[in-house]
Structure formats: C-alpha cells, structure tokens
GROMACS .gro file of C-alpha atoms in nm:
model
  419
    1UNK     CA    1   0.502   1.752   2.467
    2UNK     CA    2   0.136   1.605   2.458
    3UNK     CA    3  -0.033   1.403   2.150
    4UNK     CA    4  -0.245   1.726   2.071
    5UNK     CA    5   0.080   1.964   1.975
    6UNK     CA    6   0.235   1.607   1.754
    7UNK     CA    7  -0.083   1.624   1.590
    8UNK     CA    8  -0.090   1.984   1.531
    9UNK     CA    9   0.263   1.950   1.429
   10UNK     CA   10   0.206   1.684   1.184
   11UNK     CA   11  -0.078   1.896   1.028
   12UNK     CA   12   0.124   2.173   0.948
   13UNK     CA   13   0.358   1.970   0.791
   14UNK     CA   14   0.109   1.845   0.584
   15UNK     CA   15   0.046   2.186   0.454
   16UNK     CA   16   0.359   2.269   0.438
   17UNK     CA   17   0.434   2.500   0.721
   18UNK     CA   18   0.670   2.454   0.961
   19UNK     CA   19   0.644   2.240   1.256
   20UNK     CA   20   0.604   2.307   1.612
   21UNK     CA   21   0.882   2.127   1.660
   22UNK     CA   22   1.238   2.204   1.840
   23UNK     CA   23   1.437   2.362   1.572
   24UNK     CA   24   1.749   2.141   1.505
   25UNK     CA   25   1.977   2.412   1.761
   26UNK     CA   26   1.754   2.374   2.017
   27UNK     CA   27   1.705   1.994   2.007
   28UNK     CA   28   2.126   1.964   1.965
   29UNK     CA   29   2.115   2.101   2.333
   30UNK     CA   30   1.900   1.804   2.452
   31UNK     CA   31   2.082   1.518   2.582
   32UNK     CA   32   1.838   1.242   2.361
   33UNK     CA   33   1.954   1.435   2.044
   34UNK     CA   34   2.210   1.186   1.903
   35UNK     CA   35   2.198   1.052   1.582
   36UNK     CA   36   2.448   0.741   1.419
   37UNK     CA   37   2.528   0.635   1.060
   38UNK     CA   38   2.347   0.315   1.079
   39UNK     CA   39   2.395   0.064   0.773
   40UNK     CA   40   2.143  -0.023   0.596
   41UNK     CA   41   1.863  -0.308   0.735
   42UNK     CA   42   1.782  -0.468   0.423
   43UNK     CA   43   1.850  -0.406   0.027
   44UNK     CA   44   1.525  -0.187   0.027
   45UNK     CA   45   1.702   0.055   0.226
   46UNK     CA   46   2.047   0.017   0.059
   47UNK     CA   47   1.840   0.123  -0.263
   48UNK     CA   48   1.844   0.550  -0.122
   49UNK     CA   49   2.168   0.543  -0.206
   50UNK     CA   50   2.087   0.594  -0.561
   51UNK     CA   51   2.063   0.955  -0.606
   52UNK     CA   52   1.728   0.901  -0.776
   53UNK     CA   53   1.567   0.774  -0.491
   54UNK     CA   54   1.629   1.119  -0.293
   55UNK     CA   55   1.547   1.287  -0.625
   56UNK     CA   56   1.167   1.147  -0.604
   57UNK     CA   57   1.152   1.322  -0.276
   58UNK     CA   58   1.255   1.688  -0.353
   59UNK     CA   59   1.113   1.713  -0.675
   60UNK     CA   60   0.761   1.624  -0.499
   61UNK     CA   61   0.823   1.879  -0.242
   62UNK     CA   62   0.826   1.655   0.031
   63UNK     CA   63   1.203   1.715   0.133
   64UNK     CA   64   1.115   1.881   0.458
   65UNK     CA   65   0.974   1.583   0.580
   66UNK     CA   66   1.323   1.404   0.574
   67UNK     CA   67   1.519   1.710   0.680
   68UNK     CA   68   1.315   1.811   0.964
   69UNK     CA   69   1.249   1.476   1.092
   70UNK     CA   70   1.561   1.376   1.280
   71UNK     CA   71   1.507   1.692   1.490
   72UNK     CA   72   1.180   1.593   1.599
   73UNK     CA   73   1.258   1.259   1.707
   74UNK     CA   74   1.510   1.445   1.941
   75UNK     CA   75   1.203   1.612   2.089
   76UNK     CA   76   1.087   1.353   2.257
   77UNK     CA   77   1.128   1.297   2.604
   78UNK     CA   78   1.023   0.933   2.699
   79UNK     CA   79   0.881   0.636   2.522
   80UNK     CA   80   0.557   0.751   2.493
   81UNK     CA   81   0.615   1.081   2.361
   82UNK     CA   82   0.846   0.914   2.076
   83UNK     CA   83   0.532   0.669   2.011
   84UNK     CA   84   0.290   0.950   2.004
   85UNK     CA   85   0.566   1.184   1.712
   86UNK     CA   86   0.598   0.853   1.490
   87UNK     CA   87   0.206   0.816   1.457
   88UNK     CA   88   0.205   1.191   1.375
   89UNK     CA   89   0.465   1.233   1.135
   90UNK     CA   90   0.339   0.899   0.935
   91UNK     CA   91  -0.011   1.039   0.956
   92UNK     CA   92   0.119   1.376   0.820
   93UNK     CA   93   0.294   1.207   0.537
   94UNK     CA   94  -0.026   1.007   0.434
   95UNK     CA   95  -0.195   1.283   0.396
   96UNK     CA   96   0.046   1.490   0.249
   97UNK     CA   97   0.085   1.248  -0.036
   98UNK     CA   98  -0.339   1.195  -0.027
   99UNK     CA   99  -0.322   1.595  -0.070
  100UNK     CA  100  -0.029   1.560  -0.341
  101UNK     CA  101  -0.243   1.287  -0.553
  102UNK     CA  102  -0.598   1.498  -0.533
  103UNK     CA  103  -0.463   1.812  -0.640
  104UNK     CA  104  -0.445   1.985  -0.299
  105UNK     CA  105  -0.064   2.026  -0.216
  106UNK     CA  106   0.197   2.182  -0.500
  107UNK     CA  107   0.549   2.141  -0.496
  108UNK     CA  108   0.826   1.987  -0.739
  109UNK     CA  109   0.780   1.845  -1.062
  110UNK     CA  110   0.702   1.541  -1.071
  111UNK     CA  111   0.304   1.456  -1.165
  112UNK     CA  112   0.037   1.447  -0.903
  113UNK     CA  113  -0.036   1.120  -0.909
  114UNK     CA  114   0.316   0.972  -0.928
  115UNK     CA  115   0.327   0.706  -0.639
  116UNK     CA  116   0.700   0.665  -0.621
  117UNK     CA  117   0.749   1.024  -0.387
  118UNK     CA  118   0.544   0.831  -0.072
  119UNK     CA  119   0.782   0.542  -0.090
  120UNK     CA  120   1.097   0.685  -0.114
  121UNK     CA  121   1.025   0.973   0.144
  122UNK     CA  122   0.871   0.675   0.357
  123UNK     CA  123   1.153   0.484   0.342
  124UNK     CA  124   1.378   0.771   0.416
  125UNK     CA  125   1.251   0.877   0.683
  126UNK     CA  126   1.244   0.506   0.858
  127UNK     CA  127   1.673   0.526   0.815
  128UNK     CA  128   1.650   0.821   0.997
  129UNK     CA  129   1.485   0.669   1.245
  130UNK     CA  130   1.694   0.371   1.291
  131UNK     CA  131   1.943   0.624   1.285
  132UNK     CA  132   1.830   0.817   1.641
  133UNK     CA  133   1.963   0.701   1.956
  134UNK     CA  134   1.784   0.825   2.226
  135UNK     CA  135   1.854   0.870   2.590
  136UNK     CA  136   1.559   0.674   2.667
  137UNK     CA  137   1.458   0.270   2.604
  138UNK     CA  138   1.252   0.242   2.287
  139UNK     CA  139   1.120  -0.045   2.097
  140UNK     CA  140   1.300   0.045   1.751
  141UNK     CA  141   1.080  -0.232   1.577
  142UNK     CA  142   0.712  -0.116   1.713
  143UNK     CA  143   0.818   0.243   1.614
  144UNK     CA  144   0.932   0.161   1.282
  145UNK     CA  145   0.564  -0.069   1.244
  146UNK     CA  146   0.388   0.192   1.372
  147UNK     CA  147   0.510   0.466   1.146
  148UNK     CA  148   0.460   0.216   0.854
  149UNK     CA  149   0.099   0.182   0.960
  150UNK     CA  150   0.048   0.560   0.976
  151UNK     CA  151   0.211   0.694   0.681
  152UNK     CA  152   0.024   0.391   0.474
  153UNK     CA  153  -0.316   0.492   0.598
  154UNK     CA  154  -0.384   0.249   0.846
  155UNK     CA  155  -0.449   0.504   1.115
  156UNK     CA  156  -0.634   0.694   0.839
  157UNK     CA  157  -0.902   0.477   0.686
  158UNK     CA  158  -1.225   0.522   0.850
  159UNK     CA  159  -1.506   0.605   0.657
  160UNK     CA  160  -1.695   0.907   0.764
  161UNK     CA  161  -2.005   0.728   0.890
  162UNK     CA  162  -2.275   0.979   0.668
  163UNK     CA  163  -2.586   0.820   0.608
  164UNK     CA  164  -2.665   0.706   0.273
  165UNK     CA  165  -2.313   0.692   0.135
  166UNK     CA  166  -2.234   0.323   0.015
  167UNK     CA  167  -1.841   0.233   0.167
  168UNK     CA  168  -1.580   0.097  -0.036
  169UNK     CA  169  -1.267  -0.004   0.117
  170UNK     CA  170  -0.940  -0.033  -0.118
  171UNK     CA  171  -0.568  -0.119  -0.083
  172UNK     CA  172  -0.296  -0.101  -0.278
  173UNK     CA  173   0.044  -0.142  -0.321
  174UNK     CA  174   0.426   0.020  -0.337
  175UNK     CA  175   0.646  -0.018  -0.597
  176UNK     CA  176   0.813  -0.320  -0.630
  177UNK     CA  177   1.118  -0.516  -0.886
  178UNK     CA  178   1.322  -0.209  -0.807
  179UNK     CA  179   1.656  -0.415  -0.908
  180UNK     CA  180   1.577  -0.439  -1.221
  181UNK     CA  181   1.414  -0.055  -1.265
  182UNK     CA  182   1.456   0.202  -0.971
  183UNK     CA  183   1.228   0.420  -1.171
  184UNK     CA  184   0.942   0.163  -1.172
  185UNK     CA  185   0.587   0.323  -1.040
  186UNK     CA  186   0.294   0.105  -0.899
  187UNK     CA  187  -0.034   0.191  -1.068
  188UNK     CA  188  -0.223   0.041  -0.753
  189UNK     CA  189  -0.051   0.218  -0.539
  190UNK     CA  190  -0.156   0.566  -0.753
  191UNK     CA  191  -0.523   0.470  -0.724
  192UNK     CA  192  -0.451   0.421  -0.368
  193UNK     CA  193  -0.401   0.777  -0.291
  194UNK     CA  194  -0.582   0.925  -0.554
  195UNK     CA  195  -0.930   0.754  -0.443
  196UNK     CA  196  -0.862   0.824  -0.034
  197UNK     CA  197  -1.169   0.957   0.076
  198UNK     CA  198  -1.309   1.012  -0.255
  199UNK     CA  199  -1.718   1.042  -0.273
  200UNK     CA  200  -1.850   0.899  -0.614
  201UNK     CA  201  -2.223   0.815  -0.790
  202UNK     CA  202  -2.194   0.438  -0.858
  203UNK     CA  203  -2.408   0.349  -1.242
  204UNK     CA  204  -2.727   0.268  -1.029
  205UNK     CA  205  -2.690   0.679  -0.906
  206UNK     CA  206  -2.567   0.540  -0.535
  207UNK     CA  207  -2.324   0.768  -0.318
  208UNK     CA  208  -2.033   0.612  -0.241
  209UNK     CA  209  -1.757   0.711  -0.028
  210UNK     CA  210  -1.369   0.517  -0.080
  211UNK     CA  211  -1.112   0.457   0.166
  212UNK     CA  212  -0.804   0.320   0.124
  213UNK     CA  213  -0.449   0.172   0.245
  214UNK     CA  214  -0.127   0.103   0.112
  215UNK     CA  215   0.100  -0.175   0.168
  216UNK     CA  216   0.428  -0.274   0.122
  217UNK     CA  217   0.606  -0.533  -0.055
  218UNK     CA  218   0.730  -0.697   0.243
  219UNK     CA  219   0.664  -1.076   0.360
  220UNK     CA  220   0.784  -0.960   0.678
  221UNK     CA  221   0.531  -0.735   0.707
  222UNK     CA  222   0.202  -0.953   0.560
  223UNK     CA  223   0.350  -1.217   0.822
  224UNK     CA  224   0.313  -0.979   1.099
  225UNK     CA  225  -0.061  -0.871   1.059
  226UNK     CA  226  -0.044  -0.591   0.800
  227UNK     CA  227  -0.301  -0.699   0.608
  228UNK     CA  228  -0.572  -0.799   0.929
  229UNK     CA  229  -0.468  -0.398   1.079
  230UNK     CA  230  -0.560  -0.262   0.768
  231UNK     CA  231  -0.878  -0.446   0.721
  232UNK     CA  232  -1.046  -0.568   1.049
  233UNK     CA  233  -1.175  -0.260   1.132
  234UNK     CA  234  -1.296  -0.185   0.824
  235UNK     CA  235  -1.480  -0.562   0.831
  236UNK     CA  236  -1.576  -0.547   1.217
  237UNK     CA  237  -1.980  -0.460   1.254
  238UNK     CA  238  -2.040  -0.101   1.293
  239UNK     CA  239  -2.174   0.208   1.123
  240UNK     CA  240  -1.811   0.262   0.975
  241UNK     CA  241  -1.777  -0.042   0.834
  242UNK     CA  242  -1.699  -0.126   0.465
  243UNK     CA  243  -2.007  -0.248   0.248
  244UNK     CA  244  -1.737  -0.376   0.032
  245UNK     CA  245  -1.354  -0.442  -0.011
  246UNK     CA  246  -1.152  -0.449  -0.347
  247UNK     CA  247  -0.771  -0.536  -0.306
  248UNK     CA  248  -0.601  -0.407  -0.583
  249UNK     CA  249  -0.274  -0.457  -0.739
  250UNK     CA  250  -0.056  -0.435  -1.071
  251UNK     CA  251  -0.059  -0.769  -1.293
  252UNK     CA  252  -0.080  -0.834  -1.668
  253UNK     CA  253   0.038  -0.614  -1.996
  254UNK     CA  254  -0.243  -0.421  -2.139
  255UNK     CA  255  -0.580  -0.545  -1.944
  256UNK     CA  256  -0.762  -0.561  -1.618
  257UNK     CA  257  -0.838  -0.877  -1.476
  258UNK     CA  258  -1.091  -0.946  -1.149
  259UNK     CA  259  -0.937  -1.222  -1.029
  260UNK     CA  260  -1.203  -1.547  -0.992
  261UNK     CA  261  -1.003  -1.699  -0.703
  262UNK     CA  262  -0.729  -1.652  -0.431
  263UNK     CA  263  -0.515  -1.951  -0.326
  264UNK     CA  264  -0.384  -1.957   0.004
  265UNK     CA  265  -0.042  -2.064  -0.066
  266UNK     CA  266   0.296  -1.887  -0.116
  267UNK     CA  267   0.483  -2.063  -0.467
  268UNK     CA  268   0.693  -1.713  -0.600
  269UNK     CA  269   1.043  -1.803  -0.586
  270UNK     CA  270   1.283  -1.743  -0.675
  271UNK     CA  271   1.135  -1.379  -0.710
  272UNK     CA  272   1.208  -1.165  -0.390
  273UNK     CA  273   1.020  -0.921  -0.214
  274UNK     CA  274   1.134  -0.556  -0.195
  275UNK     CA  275   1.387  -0.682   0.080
  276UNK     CA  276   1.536  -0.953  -0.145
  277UNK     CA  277   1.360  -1.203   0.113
  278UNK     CA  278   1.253  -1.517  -0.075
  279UNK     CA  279   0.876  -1.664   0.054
  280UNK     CA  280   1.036  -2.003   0.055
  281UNK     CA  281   0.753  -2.142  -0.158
  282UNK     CA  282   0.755  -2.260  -0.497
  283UNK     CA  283   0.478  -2.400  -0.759
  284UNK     CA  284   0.614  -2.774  -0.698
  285UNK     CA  285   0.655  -2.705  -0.348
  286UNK     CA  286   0.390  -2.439  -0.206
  287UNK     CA  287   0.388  -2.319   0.136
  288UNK     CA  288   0.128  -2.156   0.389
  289UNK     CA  289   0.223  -1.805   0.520
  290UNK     CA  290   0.334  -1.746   0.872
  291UNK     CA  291   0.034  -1.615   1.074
  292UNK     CA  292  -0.254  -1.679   0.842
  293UNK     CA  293  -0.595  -1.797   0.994
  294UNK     CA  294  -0.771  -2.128   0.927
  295UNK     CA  295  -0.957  -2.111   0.567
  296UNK     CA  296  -1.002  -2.292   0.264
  297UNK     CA  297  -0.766  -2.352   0.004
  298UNK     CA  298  -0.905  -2.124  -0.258
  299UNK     CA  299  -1.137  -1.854  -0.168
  300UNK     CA  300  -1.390  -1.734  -0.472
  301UNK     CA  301  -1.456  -1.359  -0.547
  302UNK     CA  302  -1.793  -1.247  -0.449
  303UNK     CA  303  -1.735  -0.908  -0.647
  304UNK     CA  304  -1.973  -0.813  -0.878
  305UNK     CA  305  -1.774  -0.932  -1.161
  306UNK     CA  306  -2.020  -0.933  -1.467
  307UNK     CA  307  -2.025  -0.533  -1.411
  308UNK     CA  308  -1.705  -0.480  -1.358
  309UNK     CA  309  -1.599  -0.634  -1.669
  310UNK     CA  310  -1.841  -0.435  -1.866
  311UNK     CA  311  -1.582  -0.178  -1.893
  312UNK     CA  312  -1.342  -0.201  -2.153
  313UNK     CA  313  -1.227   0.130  -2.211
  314UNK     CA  314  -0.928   0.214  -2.215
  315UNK     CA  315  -0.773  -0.100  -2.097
  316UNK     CA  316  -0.994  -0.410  -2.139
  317UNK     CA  317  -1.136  -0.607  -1.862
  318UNK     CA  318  -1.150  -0.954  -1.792
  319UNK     CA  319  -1.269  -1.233  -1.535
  320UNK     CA  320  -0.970  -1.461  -1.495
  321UNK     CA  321  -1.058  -1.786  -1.396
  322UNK     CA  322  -0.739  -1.934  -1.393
  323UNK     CA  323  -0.551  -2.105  -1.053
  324UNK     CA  324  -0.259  -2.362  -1.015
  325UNK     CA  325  -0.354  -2.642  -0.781
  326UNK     CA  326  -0.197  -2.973  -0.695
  327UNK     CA  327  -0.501  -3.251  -0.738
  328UNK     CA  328  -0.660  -3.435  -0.476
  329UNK     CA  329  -0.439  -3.711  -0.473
  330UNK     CA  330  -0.157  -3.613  -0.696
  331UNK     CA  331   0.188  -3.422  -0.607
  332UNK     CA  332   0.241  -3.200  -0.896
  333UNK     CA  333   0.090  -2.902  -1.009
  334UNK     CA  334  -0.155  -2.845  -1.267
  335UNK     CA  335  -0.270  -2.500  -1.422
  336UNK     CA  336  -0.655  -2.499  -1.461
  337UNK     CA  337  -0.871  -2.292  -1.674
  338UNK     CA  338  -1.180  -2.328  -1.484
  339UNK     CA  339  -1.114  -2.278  -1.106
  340UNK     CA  340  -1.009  -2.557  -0.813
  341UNK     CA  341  -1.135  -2.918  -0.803
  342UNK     CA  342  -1.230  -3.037  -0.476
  343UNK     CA  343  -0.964  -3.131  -0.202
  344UNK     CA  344  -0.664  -3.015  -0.424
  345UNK     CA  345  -0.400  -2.753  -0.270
  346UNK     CA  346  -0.326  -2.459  -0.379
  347UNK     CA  347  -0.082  -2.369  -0.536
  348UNK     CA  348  -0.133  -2.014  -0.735
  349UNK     CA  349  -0.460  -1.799  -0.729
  350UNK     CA  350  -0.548  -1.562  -1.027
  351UNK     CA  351  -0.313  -1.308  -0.877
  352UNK     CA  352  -0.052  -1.657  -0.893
  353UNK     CA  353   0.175  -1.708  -0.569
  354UNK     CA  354   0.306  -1.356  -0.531
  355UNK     CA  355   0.154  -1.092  -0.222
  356UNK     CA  356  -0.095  -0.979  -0.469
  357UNK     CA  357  -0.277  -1.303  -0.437
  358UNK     CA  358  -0.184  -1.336  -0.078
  359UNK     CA  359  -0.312  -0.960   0.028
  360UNK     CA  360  -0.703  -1.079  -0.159
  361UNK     CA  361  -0.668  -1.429  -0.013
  362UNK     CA  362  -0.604  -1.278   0.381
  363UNK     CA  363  -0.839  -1.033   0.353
  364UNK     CA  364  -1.118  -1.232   0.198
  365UNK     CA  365  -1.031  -1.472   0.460
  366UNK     CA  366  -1.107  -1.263   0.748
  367UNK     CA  367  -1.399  -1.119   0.538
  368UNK     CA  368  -1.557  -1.424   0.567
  369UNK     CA  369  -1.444  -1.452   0.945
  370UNK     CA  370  -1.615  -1.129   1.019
  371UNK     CA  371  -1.840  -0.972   0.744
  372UNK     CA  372  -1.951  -1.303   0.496
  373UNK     CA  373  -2.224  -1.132   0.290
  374UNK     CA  374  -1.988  -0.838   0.220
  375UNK     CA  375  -1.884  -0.836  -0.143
  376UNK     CA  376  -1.482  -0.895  -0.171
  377UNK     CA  377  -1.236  -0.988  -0.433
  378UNK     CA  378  -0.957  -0.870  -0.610
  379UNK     CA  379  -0.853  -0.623  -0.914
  380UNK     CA  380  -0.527  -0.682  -1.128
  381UNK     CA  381  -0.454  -0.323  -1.278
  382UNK     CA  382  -0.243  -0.348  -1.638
  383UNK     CA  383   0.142  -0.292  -1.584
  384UNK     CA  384   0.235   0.041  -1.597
  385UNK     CA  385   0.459   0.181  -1.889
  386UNK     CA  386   0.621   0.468  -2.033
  387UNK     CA  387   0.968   0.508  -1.866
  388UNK     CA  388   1.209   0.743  -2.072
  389UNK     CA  389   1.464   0.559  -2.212
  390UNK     CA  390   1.742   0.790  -2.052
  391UNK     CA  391   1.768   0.623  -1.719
  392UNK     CA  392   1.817   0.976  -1.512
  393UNK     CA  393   1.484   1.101  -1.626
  394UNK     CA  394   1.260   1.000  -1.379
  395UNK     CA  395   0.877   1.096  -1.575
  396UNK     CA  396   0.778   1.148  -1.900
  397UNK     CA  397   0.457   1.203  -2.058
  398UNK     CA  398   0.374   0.866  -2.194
  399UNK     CA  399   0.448   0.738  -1.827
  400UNK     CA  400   0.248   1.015  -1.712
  401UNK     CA  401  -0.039   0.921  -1.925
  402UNK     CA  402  -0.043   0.579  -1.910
  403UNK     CA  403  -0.071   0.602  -1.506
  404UNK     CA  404  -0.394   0.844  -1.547
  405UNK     CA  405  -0.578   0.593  -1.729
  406UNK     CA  406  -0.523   0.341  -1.506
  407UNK     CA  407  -0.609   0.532  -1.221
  408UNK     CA  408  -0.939   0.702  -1.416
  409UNK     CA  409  -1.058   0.329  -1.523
  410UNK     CA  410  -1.007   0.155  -1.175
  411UNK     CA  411  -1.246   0.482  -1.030
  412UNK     CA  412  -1.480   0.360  -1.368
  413UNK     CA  413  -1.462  -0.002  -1.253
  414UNK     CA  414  -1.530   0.085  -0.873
  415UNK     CA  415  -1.840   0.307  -1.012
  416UNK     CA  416  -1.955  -0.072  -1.159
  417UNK     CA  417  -1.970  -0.221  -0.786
  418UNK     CA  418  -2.328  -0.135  -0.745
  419UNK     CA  419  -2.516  -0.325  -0.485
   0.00000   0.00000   0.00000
C-alpha cells in the first residue's frame, strides 16, 4: 500500500466516508492482524475508562476513527507502510477536528468548538495502537510520537506562502487537571483549532493568515522536542515562515493576561502533568528542563503588548509583569512586581513554573536562536467555566458560551498584533 492511497484514505475519513482501507474481515485473514488487551501506559490513558471519555468521541461524530482504526493498522505490511498509516490517520484527525471547530464537518452533539472530542479520540486511538502486534519489528514509541505530531498539527502547520498575507503562528493546549474534573475543556486548545488556517484583517487593514498546533500536557513530551518540531520550521528563514508567534494557554479567573516574561525554570510541584509525572522542580528548589538550549534566565515578550491590551471586551486584558526569581546572591525566592533583577534565577515566569510558561520560554528561546526580530510572547486565556452541575452532562450552554468568547476575543486580540 503506497503513502498516496494512506493519504487518500485519511482524507476520506476526514469527510467522513469510508476508508480505503481493508475492511476488518479481510484484514482478520492477514497474519499482522493481532491485537492484545494492553494495560494502560500512564493514568492519562487509565482515564478512557470513564464512560465519559468515550462519550466525547461519539457524540462528536468521530467514533469511526476509533472503530476503524485497529483494522488499518493490520493493513500494513512492513515498517514503513505502518509509519506512512500513523502520519495519515493523525493528519486525518487534525483536520477532522480543524473541520469540526470551523463549521465544516457535522456530527453528534456536542458544540463545534468543544476541544475535549480531539483529545479523547486522540488518546483512544494511541491504546489501540499500543494494542496491535504486528508480524513485523516496529518502533512502538516513534509511531506513537509520530501520530501525536500529526493529529496535533505538526505535520499540518505551514502557512500557504501567498504574498501579502502577514503569518501568525499559534499553539495551544489539551485539557489538563482531569483528576479533579474529567469534564474540564481547554479554552487554548479551542482557539487552536478554531483559528487553523484562518485569514483575518488585522486593525491597521493587514491580511493575515493563522496557523496553529496543539500540544499536550506531557513533560515527557516538551522534554523530547515537541515544542522545537512544532516551531522551528515555522521560525527557520523562508517564504513560509511565521512573521510572528503567540503561545497561548489557559491561566487566571476572569481576564487575559500577555505575559511580560518567561522563566526558564520548572518549580510546579507537587502539581502533575496529565500523566501524574511530577517536573521535579519546586519554587524553593527550581530546576532546568531536560533538553532545553542555552538561554537566559528570563526571556521578555516582544509582542505588541500596548495593543493587545487595548481590548477589554468581554474579558479584560492585562500586561502581567510579575516573575518569581531567586536574587543574585540569595537562595530563596522572591515574587517581583516589576520583572527580573540582574543575575537572579528563575524561578516562575508570568505563566509561573507550569508548561504554559515553559512552552513561551522554549519557543521564544529558539525564536531568538533563529528569527530575533520576530515578535513572540505569550497569551494567558481566562479559565474556562460553565460545567453543569450534574456530573454526566458533559455541555451546557453557559459552558458553551463562555468558551465562544474566549475563542472570539483571542481572534480580537490576534487582530491587535499589527506590525
């Protein structure tokens, strides 16, 4: 089977036909067809067995991609070929969830821009695969990371290259303090796919055309290059290149803040990632993340910030100043109003210790690596609310609501990037 039918495959998934595929009888007769119960890797995974979690996925109408996957992973007949089906079938669900945001694909109930049906489908469909046991040698952990990469929009996110059209390049994030709220949503993550490939008039009357990614809430992953994948190309010289990059994630009740500064330290626990994997950093003890590039301790927004904070409808906007630093000289840390002092350490950027302020510090990082005169920085959405009270209803129109603002107003705030 050759890249060009996965791809055609994957595309009719997308729009919901079926794919070219083996049907499930026909791949049963291959000998790489075979399938295990596998445990769960990591309490992410353990999490689908919460009937809401598969619930998310049929009532978007994205079911099929679940049910028919297992069968296509027994379609493949070598290494390769598996490579080539995981690229397509995360592709397919990017854009099928792109399609499901803009208004483009119908199915289920749930709202259009709910963020929750990507993540639980994604995650899904990568037990399945850990469930496949093929006739073949494969690398289980470069398919898994490569199906992670397509079905975020990492394969996805290159700008069409029309000239005259400013490019803004976005990320944001999946859902995340499930333990406490399976239900929980990710406003970020909503603009995410609701601004993919988006072309706007900025407030000076310039086109502009937006890209984006989504990432997980994984230090695993950030410590194995997620965050460089998803934005060196976009940063590396070229006629596709960004003309600016805006990390965006959820933060504070009831505002928007651009954040002044990222720190380059890790200081979150005791709160987990999505895994229930600890950063092993704390604000009295901060550490520096596995893989991360030489930089400076704090790394200052070059967004446009006095436009950006001219909007203040419906949620207010604000320039947060505010980082956590251990002095020159001293060994505990102090919260300052004002920014960094020279020589101290950080400890906690505007975003605080958390991936948020590690996903604007990495990328600004290799911004100024590759691309220093492009404007960077980060945006702190307000936390999404709204859940029903009754914990089996998964929407409701105050959740519903709320999420639309926030998604309309960080499109307003993007319109206030002007060059």
């Amino acid at each position: 089977m050759t890249c060009t039918r996965y791809l055609l495959a994957a595309s009719l998934v997308g729009a919901l036909a079926l794919p070219l595929f083996p049907t499930s009888a026909a791949a049963q007769a291959q000998p790489a067809c075979r399938t295990a119960a596998a445990p769960p890797v990591d309490a992410e995974q353990a999490r689908l067995a919460d009937p809401r979690a598969a619930a998310f996925t049929e009532r978007a109408g994205l079911g099929d991609f679940v049910g028919r996957f297992p069968a296509a992973l027994c379609s493949a007949r070598n290494a390769a070929e598996a490579r080539e089906l995981v690229d397509a079938w995360g592709r397919a669900l990017w854009r099928a969830a792109v399609d499901r945001a803009q208004d483009r694909r119908r199915g289920g109930d749930l709202p259009a821009r709910d963020d929750r049906p990507l993540y639980w489908t994604r995650l899904a469909m990568t037990v399945r695969l850990a469930q496949w046991q093929p006739a073949f040698p494969v690398d289980t952990a470069d398919l898994r990371s490569r199906f992670e990469d397509a079905s975020r929009g990492l394969l996805d996110n290159e700008f069409s290259g029309t000239p005259g059209l400013r490019r803004v390049f976005v990320s944001g994030f999946d859902p995340f303090g499930l333990d406490g709220e399976l239900r929980r949503a990710n406003p970020s993550g909503a603009a995410a796919l609701r601004l993919n490939g988006l072309r706007i008039t900025l407030a000076d009357g310039t086109r502009a055309e937006i890209r984006a990614v989504l990432l997980p809430v994984r230090y695993a992953d950030f410590d194995h290059g997620i965050v460089e994948r998803a934005f060196g190309p976009r940063l590396s010289p070229g006629p596709r290149s960004a003309d600016q990059i805006t990390t965006i994630s959820q933060g504070y009740p009831g505002l928007f803040t651009v954040e002044a500064w990222a720190g380059r330290a890790r200081s979150a626990d005791p709160y987990p990632d999505n895994t229930g994997t600890l950063s092993g950093g704390t604000r009295e003890h901060p550490v520096t993340a596995p893989g991360m590039g030489p930089g400076a301790e704090f790394i200052a927004t070059t967004l446009p910030a006095a436009a950006m904070t001219a909007v203040q409808q419906p949620y207010p906007v604000q320039l947060n100043t505010v980082v956590t630093e251990i002095p020159a000289g001293g060994d505990a840390p102090v919260d300052r109003e004002d920014g960094p002092t020279p020589g101290s350490r950080a400890v906690e950027g505007g975003g605080g210790g958390y991936l948020s302020n590690e996903v604007a510090y990495r990328s600004n990082r290799l911004r100024l690596e590759l691309a220093p005169r492009l404007p960077g920085g980060h945006l702190h959405t307000p936390v999404l609310t709204g859940l029903p009270e009754h914990a089996d209803r998964l929407t409701g129109p105050d959740l519903e609501r709320n999420e639309a603002a926030i998604t309309d107003e960080v499109l307003d705030i993007l319109r206030h990037t002007t060059p």
